[in-house]
Coordinates of C-alpha atoms and ligand atoms in Angstrom, one line a residue:
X1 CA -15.9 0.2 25.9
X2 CA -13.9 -0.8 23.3
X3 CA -12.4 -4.5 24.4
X4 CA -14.4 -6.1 21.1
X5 CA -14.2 -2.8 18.6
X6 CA -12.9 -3.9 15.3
X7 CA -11.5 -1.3 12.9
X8 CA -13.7 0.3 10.2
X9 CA -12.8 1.2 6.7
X10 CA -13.7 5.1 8.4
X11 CA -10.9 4.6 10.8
X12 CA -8.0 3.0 8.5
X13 CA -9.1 5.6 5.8
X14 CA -8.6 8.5 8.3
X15 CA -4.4 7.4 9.7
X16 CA -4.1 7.6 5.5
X17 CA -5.7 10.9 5.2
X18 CA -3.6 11.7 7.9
X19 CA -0.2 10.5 6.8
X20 CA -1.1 12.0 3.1
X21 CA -1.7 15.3 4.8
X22 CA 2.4 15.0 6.0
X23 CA 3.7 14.5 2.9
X24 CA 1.8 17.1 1.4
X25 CA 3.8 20.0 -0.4
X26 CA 2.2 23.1 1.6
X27 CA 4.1 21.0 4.7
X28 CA 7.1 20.8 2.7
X29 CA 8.7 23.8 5.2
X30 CA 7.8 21.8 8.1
X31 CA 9.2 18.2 6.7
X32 CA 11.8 19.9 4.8
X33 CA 14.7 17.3 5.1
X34 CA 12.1 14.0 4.2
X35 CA 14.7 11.5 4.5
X36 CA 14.3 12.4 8.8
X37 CA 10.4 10.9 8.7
X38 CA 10.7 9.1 5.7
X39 CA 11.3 5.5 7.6
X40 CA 8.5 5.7 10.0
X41 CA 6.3 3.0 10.9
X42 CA 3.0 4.1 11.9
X43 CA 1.1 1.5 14.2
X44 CA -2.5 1.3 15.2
X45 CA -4.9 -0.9 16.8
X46 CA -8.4 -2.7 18.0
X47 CA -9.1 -5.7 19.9
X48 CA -7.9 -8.2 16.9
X49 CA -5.4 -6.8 14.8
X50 CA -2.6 -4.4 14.6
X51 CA -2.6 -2.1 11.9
X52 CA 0.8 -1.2 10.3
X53 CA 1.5 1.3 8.1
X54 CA 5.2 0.3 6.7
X55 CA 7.2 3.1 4.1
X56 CA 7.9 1.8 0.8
X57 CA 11.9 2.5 0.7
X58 CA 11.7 3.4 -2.8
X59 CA 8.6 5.5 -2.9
X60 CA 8.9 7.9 -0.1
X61 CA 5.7 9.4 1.4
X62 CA 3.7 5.4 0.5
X63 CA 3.2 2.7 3.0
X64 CA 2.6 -0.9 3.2
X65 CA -0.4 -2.0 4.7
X66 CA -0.3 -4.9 7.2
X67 CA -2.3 -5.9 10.0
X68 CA -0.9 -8.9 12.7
X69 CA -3.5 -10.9 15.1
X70 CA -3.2 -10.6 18.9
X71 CA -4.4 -11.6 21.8
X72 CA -3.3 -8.4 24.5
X73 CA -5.7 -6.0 26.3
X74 CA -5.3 -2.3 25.0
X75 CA -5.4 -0.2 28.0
X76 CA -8.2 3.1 27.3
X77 CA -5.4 5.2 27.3
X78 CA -4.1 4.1 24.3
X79 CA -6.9 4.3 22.5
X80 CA -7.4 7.8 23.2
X81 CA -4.2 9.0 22.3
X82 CA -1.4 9.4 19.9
X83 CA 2.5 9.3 21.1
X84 CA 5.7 9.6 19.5
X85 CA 6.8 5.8 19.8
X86 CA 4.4 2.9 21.2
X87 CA 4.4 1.3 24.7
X88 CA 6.8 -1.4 25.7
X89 CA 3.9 -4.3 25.7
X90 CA 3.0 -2.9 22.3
X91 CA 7.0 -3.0 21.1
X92 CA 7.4 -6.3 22.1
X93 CA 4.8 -7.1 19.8
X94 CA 5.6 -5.6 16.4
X95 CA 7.6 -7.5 13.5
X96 CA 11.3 -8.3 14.3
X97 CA 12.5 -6.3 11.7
X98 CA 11.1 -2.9 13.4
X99 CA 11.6 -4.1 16.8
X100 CA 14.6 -5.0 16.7
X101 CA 15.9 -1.6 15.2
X102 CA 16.4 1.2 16.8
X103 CA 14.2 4.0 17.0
X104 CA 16.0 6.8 15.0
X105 CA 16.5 4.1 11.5
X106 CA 12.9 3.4 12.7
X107 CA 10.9 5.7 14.5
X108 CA 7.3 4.6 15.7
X109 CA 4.0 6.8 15.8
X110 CA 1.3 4.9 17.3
X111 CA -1.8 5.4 18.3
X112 CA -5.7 4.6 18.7
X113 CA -8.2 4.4 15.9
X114 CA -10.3 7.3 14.8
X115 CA -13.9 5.9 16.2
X116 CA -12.3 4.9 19.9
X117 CA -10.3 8.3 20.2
X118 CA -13.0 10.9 19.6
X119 CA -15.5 8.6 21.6
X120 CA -12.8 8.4 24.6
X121 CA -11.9 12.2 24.4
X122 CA -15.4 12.9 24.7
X123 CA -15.8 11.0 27.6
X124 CA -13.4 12.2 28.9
X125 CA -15.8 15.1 30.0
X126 CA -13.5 18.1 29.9
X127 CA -15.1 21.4 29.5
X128 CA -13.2 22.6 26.3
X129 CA -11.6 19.5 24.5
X130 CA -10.3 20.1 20.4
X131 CA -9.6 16.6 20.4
X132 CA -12.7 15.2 19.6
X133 CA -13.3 15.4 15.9
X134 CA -12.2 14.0 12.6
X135 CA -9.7 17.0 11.9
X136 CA -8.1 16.6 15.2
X137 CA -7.5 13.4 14.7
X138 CA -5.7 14.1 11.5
X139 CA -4.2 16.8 13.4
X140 CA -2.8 14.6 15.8
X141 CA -0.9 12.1 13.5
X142 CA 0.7 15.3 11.8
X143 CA 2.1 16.7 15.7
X144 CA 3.4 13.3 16.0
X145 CA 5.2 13.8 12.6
X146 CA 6.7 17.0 13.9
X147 CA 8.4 15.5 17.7
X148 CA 9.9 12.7 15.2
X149 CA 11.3 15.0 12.9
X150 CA 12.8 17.2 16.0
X151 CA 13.9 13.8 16.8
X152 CA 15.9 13.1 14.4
X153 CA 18.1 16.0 14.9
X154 CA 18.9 14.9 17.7
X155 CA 19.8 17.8 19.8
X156 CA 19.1 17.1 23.1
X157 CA 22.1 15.2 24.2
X158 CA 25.6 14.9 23.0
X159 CA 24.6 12.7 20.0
X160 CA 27.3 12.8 17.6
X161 CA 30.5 11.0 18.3
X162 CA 32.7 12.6 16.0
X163 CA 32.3 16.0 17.6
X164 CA 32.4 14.3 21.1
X165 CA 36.2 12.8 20.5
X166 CA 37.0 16.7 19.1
X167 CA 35.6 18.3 22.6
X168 CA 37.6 15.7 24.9
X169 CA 41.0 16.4 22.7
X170 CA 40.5 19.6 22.7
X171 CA 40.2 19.8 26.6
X172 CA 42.8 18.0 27.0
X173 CA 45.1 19.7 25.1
X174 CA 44.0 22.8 26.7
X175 CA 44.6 21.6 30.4
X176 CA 48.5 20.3 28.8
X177 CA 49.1 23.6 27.1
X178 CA 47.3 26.4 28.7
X179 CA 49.2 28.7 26.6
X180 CA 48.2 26.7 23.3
X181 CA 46.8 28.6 20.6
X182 CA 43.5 27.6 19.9
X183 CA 41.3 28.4 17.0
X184 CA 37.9 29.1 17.0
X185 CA 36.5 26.8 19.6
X186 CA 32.7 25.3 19.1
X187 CA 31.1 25.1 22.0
X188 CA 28.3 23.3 22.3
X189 CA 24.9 22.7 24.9
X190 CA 22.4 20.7 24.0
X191 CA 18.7 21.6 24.2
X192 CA 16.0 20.7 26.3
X193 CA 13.7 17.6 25.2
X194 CA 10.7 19.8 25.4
X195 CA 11.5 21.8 22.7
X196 CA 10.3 18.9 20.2
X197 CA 7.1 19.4 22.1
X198 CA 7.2 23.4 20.8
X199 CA 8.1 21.5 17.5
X200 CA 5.0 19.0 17.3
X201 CA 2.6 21.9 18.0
X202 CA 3.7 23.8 15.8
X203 CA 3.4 21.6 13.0
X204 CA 0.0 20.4 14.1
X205 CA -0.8 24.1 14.1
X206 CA 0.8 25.0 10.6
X207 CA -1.5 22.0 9.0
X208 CA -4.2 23.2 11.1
X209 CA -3.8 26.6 9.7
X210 CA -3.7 25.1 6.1
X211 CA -6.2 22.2 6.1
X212 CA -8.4 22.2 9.5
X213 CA -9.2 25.7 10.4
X214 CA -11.9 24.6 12.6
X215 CA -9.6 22.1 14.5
X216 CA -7.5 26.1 14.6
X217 CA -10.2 27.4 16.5
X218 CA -11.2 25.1 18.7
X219 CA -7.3 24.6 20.5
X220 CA -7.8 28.2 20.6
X221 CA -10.5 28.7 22.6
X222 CA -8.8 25.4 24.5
X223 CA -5.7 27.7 24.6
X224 CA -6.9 30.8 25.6
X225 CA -9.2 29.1 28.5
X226 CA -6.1 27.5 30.0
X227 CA -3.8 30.7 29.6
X228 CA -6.6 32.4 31.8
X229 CA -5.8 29.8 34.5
X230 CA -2.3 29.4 34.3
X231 CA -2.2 33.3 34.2
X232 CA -4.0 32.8 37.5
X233 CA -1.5 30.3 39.2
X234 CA 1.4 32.1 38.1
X235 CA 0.7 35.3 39.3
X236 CA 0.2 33.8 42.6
X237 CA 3.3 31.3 42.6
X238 CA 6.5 31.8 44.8
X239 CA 9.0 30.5 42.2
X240 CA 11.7 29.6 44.6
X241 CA 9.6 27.3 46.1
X242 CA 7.2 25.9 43.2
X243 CA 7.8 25.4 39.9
X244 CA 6.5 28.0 37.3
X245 CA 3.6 26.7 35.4
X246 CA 6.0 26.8 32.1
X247 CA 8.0 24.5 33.6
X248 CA 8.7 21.8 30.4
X249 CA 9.1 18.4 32.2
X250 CA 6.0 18.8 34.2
X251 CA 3.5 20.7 32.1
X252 CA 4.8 19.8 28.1
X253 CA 1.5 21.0 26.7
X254 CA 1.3 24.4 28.3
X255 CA 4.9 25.0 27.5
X256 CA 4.7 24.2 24.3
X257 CA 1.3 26.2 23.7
X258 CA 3.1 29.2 24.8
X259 CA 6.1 29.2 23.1
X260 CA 4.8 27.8 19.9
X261 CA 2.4 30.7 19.0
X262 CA 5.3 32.7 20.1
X263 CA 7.7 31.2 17.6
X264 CA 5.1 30.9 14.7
X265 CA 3.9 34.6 14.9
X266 CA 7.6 35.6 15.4
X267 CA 9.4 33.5 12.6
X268 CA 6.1 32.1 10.5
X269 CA 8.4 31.2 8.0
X270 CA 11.9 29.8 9.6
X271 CA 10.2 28.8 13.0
X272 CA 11.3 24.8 11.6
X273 CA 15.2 25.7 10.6
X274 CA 14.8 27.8 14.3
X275 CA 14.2 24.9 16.3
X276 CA 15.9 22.0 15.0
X277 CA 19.1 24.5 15.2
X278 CA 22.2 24.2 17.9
X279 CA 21.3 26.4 20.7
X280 CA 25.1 27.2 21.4
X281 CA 27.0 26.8 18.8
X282 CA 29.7 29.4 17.7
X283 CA 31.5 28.8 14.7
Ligands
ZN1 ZN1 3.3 16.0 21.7

């Protein structure tokens, strides 16, 4: 449906809106260390050009506007949607200079163009779908916004070398001297991936709360629809045998829908420092 659709002033104007709506001090809370989103890239498309949206270094929160020719078949999917970081076919074909750095000194949001993403949503025929307006849209680009700024924290693997060497010393001087006295000792698990998910919602909710309260309502009445079902499944689901309908790797959305109005109602203020904290650490 959209193989020839060439971008309209509506659609380049709306990632703007959208990336002005991030940097926007009633998010500060939400984006509070800038320097984590500050060097993202944000890439879009039609069936000509790429559209790149490149920080200024010096002028956090402005971008550079540059569009490439080529010649590769968008599949629908990608027109319909936003991601945290853009498909390997789509990678291979951005500027050396992004591509060939890595995706924390450059993180990537990508995603279709305003027009093609509400018409694909629509189509998509679901009975209750929030994606399919304007405020969405800028809604979107904001949630993306939040999983790179959980990102960039980093907390989901053992991502910081220092403290690495300190817990393999420190074992190994425990299994030499069992009798050793040791300090304090940190201790350390990282987090589960999904919990960026939790993140992104959140801030899309936040801004939706601030800017878009229709876009609010409607992934409520989305929300609320689903919670029937899941509520449904659950009760009827032998968890030693199936996974629970929480279950973060295979339902993301739900588990972050849950937990995210959890953590907002809860902490409406520190729900961002929450999150992006060390699950385990003892100091
Ligand atoms: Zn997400």
């Amino acid at each position: 449906m959209f193989k020839n659709y060439l971008a309209t002033k509506t659609d380049l104007e709306a990632i703007e809106e959208g990336l002005k709506t991030v940097w926007k001090p009633e998010l500060n809370f939400v984006f509070r260390k800038k320097g984590l989103i500050a060097s993202t890239v944000i890439v879009s498309y039609d069936s000509k050009y790429i559209y790149l949206w490149i920080p200024l270094r010096e002028k956090p929160g402005q971008y550079r506007f540059r569009k490439i020719l080529h010649n590769t078949t968008i599949p629908p999917e990608h027109h319909r949607g936003w991601s945290a970081g853009v498909w390997e076919k789509m990678e291979q074909l951005l500027p050396a200079s992004i591509r060939k750095a890595s995706k924390f000194a450059i993180p990537r949001i990508g995603g279709g163009l305003l027009k093609p993403f509400v018409t694909l949503q629509k189509d998509m025929g679901l009975e209750i779908n929030p994606y399919t307006t304007k405020e969405s849209y800028l809604a979107t680009i904001v949630h993306e916004f939040g999983h790179i700024y959980w990102q960039q924290h980093k907390l989901w693997w053992y991502s910081d070398k220092k403290e690495n060497l300190r817990y393999l010393r420190l074992a190994r001087l425990l299994y030499a001297h069992p009798n050793v006295n040791v300090p304090q000792i940190p201790f350390y698990l990282p987090n589960i991936h999904a919990v960026g998910e939790i993140y992104a919602f959140c801030a899309e909710y936040t801004a939706g709360t601030l800017f878009w309260p229709t876009h609010c309502k409607n992934c409520d009445k989305f929300i609320q629809w689903r919670l029937k079902n899941l509520l449904d499944v659950e009760a009827k689901t032998n968890l030693d045998r199936v996974d629970s309908v929480l279950e973060p790797t295979k339902y993301p959305h739900d588990f972050s829908f849950v937990f995210g109005k959890i953590v907002l109602t809860r902490y409406p203020q520190l729900w961002p420092v929450i999150l992006t904290r060390r699950p385990s650490l003892i100091d």
